[in-house]
Coordinates of C-alpha atoms in Angstrom, one line a residue:
X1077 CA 77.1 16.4 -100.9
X1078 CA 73.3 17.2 -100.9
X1079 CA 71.7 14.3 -98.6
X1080 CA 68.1 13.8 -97.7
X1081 CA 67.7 11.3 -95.1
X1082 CA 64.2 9.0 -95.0
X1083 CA 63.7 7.5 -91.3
X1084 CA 61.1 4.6 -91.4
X1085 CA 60.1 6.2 -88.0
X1086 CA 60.8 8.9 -86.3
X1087 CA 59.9 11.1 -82.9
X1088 CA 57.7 10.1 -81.1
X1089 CA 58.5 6.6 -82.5
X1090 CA 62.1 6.8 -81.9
X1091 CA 64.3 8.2 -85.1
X1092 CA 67.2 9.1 -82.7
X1093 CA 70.0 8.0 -84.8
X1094 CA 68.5 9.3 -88.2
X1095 CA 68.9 12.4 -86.3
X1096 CA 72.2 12.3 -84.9
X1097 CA 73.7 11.0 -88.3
X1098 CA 72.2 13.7 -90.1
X1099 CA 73.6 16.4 -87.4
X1100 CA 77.3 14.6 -87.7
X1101 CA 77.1 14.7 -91.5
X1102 CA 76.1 18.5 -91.7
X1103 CA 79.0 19.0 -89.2
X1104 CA 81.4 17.7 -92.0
X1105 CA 79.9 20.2 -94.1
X1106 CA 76.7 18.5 -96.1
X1107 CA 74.0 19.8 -96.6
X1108 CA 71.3 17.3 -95.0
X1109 CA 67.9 17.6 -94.4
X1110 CA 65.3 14.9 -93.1
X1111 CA 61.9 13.9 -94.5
X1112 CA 60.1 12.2 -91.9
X1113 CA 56.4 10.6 -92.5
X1114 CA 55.6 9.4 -88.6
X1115 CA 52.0 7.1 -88.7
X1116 CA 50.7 7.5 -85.8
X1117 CA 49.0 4.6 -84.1
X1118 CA 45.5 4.5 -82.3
X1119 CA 46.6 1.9 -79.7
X1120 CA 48.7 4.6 -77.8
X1121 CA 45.6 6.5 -77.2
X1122 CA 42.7 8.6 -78.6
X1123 CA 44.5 11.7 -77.7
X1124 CA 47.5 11.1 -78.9
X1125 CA 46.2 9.9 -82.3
X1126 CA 43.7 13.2 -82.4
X1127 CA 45.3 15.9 -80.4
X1128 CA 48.7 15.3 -79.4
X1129 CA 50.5 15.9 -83.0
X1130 CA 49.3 18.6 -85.7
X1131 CA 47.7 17.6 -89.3
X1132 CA 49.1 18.3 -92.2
X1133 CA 52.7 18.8 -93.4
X1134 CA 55.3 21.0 -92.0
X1135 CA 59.0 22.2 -91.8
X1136 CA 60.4 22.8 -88.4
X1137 CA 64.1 22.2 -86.9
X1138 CA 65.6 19.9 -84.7
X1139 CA 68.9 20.8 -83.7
X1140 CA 69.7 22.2 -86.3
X1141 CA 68.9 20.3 -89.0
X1142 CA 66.2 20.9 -91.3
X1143 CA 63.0 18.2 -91.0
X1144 CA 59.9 18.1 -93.6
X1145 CA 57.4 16.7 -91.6
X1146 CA 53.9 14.6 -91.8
X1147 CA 52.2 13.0 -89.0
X1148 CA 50.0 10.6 -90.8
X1149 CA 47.1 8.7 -88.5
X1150 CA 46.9 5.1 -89.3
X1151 CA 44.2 3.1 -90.0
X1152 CA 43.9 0.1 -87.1
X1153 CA 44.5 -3.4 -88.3
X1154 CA 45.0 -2.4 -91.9
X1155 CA 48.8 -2.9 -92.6
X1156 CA 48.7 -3.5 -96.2
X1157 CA 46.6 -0.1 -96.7
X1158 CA 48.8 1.6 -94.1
X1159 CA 52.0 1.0 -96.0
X1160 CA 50.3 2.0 -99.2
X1161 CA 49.4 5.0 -97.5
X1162 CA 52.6 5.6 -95.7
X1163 CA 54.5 5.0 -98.8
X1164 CA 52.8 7.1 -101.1
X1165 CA 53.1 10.0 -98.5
X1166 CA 56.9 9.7 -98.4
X1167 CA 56.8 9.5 -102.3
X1168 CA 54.8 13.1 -102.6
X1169 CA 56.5 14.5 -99.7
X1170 CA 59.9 14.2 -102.3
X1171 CA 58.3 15.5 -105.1
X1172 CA 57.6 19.1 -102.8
X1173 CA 61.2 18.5 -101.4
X1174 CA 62.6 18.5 -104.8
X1175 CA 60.3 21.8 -105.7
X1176 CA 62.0 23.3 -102.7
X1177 CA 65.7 22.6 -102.7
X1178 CA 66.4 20.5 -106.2
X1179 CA 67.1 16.3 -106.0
X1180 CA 69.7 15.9 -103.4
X1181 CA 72.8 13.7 -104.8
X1182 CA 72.2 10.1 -102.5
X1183 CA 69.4 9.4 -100.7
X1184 CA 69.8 7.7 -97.0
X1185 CA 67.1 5.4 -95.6
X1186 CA 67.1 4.0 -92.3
X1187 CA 65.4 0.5 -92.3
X1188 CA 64.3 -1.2 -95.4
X1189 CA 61.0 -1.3 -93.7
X1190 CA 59.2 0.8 -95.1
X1191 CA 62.1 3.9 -95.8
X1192 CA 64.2 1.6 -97.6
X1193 CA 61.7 0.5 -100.0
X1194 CA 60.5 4.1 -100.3
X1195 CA 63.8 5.4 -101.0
X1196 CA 64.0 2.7 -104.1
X1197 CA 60.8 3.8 -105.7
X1198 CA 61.4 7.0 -105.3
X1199 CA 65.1 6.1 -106.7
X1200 CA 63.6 4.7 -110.2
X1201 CA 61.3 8.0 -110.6
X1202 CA 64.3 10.0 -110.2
X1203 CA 67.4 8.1 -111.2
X1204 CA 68.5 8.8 -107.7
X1205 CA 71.1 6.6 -106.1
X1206 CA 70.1 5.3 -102.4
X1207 CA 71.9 3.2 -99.4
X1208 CA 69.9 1.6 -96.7
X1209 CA 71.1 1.8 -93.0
X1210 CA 69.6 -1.5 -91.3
X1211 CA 69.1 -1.3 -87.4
X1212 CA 66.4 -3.4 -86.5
X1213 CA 67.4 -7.3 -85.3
X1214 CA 65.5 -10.2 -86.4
X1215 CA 63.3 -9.7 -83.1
X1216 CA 61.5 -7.1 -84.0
X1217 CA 60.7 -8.5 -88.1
X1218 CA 59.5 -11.8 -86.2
X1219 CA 56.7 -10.1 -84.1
X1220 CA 55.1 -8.7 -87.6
X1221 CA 56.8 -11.5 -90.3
X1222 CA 56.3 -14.6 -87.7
X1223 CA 58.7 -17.0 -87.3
X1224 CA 61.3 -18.0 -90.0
X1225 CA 60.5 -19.4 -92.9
X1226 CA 58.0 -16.8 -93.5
X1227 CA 56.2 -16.0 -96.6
X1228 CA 54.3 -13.0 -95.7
X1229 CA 53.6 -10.7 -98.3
X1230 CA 55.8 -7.5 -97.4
X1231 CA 59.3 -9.8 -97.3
X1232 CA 60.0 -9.8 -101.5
X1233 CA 58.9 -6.0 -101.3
X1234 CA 62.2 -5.5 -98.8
X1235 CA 64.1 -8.1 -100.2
X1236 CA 64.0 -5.8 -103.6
X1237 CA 65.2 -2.9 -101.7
X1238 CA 68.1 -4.3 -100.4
X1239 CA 68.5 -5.7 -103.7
X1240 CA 68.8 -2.2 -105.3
X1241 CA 70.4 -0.5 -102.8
X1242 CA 74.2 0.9 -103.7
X1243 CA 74.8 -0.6 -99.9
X1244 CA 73.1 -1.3 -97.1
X1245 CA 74.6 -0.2 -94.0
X1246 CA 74.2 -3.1 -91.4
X1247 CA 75.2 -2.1 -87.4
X1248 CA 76.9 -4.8 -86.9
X1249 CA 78.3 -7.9 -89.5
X1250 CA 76.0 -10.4 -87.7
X1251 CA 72.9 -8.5 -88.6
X1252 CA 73.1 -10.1 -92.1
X1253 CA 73.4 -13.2 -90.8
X1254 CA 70.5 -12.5 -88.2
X1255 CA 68.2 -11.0 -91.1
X1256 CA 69.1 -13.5 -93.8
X1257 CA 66.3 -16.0 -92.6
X1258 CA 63.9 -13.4 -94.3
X1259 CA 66.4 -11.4 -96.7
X1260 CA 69.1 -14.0 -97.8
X1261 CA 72.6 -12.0 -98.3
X1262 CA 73.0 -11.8 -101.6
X1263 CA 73.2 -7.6 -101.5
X1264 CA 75.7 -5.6 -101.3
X1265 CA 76.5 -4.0 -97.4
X1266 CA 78.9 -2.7 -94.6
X1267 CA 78.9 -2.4 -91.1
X1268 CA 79.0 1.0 -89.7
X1269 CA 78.4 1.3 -85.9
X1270 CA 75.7 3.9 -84.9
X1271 CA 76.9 6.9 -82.8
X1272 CA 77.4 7.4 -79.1
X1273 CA 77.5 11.4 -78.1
X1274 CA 80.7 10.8 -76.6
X1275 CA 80.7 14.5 -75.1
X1276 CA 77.4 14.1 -73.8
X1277 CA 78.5 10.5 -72.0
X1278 CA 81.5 11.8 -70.5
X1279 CA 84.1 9.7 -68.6
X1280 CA 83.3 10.9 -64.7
X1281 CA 85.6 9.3 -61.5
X1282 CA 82.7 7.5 -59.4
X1283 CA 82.5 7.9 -55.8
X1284 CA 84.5 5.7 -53.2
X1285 CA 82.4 2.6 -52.3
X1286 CA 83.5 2.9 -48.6
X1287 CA 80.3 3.8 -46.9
X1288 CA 77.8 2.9 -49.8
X1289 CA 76.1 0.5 -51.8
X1290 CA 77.5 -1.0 -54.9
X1291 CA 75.3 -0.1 -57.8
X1292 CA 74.2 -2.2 -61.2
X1293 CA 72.0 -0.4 -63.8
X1294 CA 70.3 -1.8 -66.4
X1295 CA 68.8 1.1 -69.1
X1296 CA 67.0 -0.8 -71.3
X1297 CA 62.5 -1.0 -71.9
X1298 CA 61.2 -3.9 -70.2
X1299 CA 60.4 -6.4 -73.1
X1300 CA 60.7 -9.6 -73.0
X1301 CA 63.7 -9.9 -75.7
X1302 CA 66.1 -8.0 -72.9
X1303 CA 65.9 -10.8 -70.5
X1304 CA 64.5 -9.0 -67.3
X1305 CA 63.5 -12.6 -66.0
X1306 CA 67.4 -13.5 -66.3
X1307 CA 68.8 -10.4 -64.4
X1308 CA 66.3 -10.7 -61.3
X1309 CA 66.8 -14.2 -60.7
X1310 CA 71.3 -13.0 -61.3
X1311 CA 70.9 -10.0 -59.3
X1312 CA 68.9 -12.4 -56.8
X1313 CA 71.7 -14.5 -55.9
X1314 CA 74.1 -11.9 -55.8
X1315 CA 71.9 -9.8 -53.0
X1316 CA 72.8 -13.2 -51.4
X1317 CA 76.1 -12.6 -51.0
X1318 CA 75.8 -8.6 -50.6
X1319 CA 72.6 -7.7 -49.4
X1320 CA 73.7 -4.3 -49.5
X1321 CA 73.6 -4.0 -53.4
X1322 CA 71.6 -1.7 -55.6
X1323 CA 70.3 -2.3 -58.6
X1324 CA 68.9 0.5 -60.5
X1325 CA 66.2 0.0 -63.7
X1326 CA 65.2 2.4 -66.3
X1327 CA 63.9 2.1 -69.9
X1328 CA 59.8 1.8 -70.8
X1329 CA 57.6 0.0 -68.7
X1330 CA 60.5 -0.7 -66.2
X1331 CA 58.1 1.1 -63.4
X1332 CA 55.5 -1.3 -64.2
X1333 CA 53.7 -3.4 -62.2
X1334 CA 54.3 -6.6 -64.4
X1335 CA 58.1 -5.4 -63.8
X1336 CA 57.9 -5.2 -60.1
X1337 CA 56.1 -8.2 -60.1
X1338 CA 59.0 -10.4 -61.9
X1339 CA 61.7 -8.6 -59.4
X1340 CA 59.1 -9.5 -56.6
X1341 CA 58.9 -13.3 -57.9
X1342 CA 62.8 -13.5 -58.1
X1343 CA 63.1 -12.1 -54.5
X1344 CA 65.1 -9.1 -55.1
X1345 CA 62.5 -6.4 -55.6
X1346 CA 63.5 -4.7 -52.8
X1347 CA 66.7 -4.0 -53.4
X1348 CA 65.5 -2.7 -56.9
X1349 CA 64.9 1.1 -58.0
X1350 CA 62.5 1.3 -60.6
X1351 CA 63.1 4.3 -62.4
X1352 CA 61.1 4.0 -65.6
X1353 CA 61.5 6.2 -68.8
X1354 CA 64.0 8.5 -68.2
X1355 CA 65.1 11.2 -70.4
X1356 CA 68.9 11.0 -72.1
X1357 CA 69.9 13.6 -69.0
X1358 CA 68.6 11.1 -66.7
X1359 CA 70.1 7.9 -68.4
X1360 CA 73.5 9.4 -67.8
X1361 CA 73.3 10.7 -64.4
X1362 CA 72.3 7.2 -63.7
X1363 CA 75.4 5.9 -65.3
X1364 CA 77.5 8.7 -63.4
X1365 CA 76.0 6.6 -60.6
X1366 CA 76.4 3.7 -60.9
X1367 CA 79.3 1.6 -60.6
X1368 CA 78.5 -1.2 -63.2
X1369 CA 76.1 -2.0 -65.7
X1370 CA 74.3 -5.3 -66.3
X1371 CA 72.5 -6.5 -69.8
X1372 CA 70.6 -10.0 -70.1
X1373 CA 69.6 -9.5 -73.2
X1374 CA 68.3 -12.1 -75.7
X1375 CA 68.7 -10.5 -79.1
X1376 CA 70.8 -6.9 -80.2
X1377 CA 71.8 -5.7 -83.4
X1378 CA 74.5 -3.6 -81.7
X1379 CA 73.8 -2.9 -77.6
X1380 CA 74.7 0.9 -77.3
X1381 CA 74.1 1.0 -74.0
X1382 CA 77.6 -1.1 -73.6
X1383 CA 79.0 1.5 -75.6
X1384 CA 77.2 4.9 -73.3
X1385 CA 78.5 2.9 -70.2
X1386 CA 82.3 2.4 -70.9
X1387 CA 82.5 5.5 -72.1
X1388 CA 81.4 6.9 -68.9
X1389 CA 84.0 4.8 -67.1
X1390 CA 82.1 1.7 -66.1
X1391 CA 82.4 -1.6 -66.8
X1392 CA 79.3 -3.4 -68.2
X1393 CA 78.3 -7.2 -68.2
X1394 CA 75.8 -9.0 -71.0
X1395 CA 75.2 -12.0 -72.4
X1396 CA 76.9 -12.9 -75.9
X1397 CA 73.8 -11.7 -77.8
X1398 CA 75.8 -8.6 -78.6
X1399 CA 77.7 -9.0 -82.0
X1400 CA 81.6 -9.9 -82.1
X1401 CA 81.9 -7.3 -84.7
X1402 CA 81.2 -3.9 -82.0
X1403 CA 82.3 -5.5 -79.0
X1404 CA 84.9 -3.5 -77.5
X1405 CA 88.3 -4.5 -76.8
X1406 CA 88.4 -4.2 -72.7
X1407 CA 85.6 -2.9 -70.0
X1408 CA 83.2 -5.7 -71.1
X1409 CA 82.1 -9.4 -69.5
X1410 CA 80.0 -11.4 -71.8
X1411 CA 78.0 -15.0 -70.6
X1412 CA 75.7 -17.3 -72.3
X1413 CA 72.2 -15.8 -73.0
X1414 CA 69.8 -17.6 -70.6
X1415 CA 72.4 -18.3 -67.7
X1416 CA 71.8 -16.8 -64.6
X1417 CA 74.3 -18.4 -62.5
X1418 CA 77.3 -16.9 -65.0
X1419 CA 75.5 -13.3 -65.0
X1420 CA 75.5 -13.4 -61.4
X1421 CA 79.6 -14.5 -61.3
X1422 CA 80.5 -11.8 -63.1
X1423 CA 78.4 -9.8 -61.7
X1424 CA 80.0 -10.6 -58.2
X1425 CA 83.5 -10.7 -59.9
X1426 CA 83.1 -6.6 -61.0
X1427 CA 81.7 -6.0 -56.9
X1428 CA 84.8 -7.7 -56.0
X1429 CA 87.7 -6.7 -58.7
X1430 CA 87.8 -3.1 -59.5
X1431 CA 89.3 -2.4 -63.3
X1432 CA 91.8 0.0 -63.6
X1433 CA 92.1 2.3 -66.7
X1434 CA 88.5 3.2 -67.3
X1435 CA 89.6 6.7 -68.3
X1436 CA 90.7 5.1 -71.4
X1437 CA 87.5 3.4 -71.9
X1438 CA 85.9 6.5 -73.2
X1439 CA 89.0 7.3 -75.8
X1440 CA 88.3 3.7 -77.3
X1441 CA 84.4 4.7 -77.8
X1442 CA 85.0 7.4 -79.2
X1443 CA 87.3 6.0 -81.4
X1444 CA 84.6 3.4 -82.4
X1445 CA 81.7 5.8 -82.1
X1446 CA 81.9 8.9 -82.0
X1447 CA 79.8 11.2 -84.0
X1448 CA 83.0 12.6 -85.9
X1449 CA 84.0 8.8 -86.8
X1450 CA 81.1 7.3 -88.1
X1451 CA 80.2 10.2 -90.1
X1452 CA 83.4 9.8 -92.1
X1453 CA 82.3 6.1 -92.7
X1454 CA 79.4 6.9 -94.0
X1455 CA 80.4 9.9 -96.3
X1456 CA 83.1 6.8 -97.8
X1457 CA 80.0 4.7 -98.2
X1458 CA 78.1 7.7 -100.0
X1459 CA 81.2 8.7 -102.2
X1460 CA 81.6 5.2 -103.0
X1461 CA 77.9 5.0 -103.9
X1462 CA 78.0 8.0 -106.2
X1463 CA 81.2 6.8 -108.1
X1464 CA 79.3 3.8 -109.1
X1465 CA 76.2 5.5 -110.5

């Protein structure tokens, strides 16, 4: 098949698993290429909006696949001309892709907002078929949509998409459920998990604990919606009882001082490592060192970073905000969302109850997850797609 895959965003905005899928795919012998339109946004900076990124449109690679690229600079506080803008760059950045290498056979957007409702435009122009791979959890649609019901103008423009789509690929089956307070569900979809480099995130034995600390991690940005308030105030009580412990924090913001402050306010910032943004080298060397990980978080789609940690050989603990649908079959603890008491029990019963086994932790991820086995899903999806047009 001849795929071309839209991300809504991609580097320096994220775009990671656009980019992985597309590198699985081409493993399984497709020919895939990306289009990415990135709009970049003043409020990270006047050099990064001026200097940082080049004008214009260009073709470079990233590993190994094949990226037509635009770095578009928004205009602030003007999202209805931003879209239009953002849109209609996507739409003539197809019509030079088609010039170039001929109309691929599906188109694959990730996030109705706005890929998704390119990738149906630009399906009408062309008769082109298109599936939509939703990642995003209600969370993020609330800070720009507001709270449910919401009647804000972008919602029937996506609601169409998913209308249109062949499928929409959902990461987990509560994410239609999450999303239909804006969407409905009355579209066709099927949950495919996003992928875990399974070789990269590589079951390693952890060092005896005689002589050293027992060590939580927690990779995840410092945002509200992940419950940093929650873990402090757990990983408080459990310094309590082992005031040797470690807990290690690393995602955006994590070395910030509003972050140091909320560890300070719980009373457990000194037994916390700040780490910040680390690179995906430096997420699993902290994984390889630690000995559990530990997720409040208020609100997932999917939680890979359960997924990265048991296949390293660690257990993790999080709250029931991950869906049903992903959840592994052994290695996890879940508790209620908002409960610090029953985060820090669990978190005291992995410190005092080693699991046995965790070699075959990483054999059930990459069963679920690995690059290999969710390209195959999605190539099912695609065919399926294409026999309906």
């Amino acid at each position: 098949m001849h795929i071309l895959e839209i991300p809504s965003f991609f580097t320096p905005y994220g775009g990671e698993f656009c980019l992985e899928q597309a590198k699985a795919l081409q493993q399984r012998g497709h020919e895939v290429r990306i289009l990415a339109n990135v709009q970049l946004a003043v409020r990270n900076g006047l050099r990064h909006f001026f200097l940082q990124y080049p004008y214009g449109r260009r073709w470079e690679s990233c590993d190994g696949v094949e990226v037509y690229r635009s770095y578009q600079r928004g205009i602030p506080l003007a999202v209805r001309m931003n879209h239009s803008r953002w849109v209609g760059a996507v739409r003539s950045m197809f019509q030079e892709y088609v010039s170039r290498y001929g109309k691929p056979d599906i188109i694959h957007a990730h996030c109705v907002k706005w890929a998704g409702y390119a990738a149906m435009l630009i399906g009408r122009d062309f008769g082109l078929p298109f599936v939509i791979t939703e990642h995003l959890p209600k969370e993020i649609y609330q800070v720009e949509f507001g709270a449910p019901p919401a009647d804000t103008w972008q919602i029937p423009l996506l609601r169409q998409a998913l209308h249109e789509a062949k499928t929409v690929i959902t990461v987990s089956d509560e994410l239609v459920d999450d999303l239909s307070c804006y969407f409905g569900r009355d579209y066709r979809h099927t949950t495919v998990n996003n992928i875990i480099d399974v070789d990269f995130f590589a079951y390693r034995e952890r060092q005896p604990l005689a002589g050293r600390p027992f060590r939580f991690c927690c990779p995840a940005l410092f945002v509200e919606r992940k419950g940093y308030d929650i873990l402090f105030r757990s990983f408080a009580l459990v310094t309590r009882e082992h005031p040797e412990v470690e807990l290690h924090v690393a995602g955006m913001n994590t070395a910030s001082r509003e972050c140091r402050s909320l560890a300070k306010a719980a009373g457990c910032d000194k037994k916390v490592v700040f780490h910040g943004t680390l690179s995906k080298t430096g997420v699993r060397e902290m994984l390889w060192n630690s000995d559990a990980m530990v997720l409040a978080t208020r609100g997932e789609s999917q939680g890979l970073v359960l997924l990265e940690a048991m296949s390293t050989g660690i257990p993790a603990i999080s709250t029931e905000a991950i869906p049903v649908s992903v959840r592994p079959d052994c290695g996890h603890r879940y508790v209620p969302v908002g409960n610090a008491e029953a985060l820090a029990r669990e978190m005291l019963s992995a410190m005092e109850k080693p699991t046995d086994g965790r070699h075959l932790w990483h054999e059930q991820v990459s069963r679920m997850a690995s690059p290999d086995a969710i390209a195959e899903k999605i190539e099912k999806v695609f065919k399926n797609a294409l026999d309906s047009q």
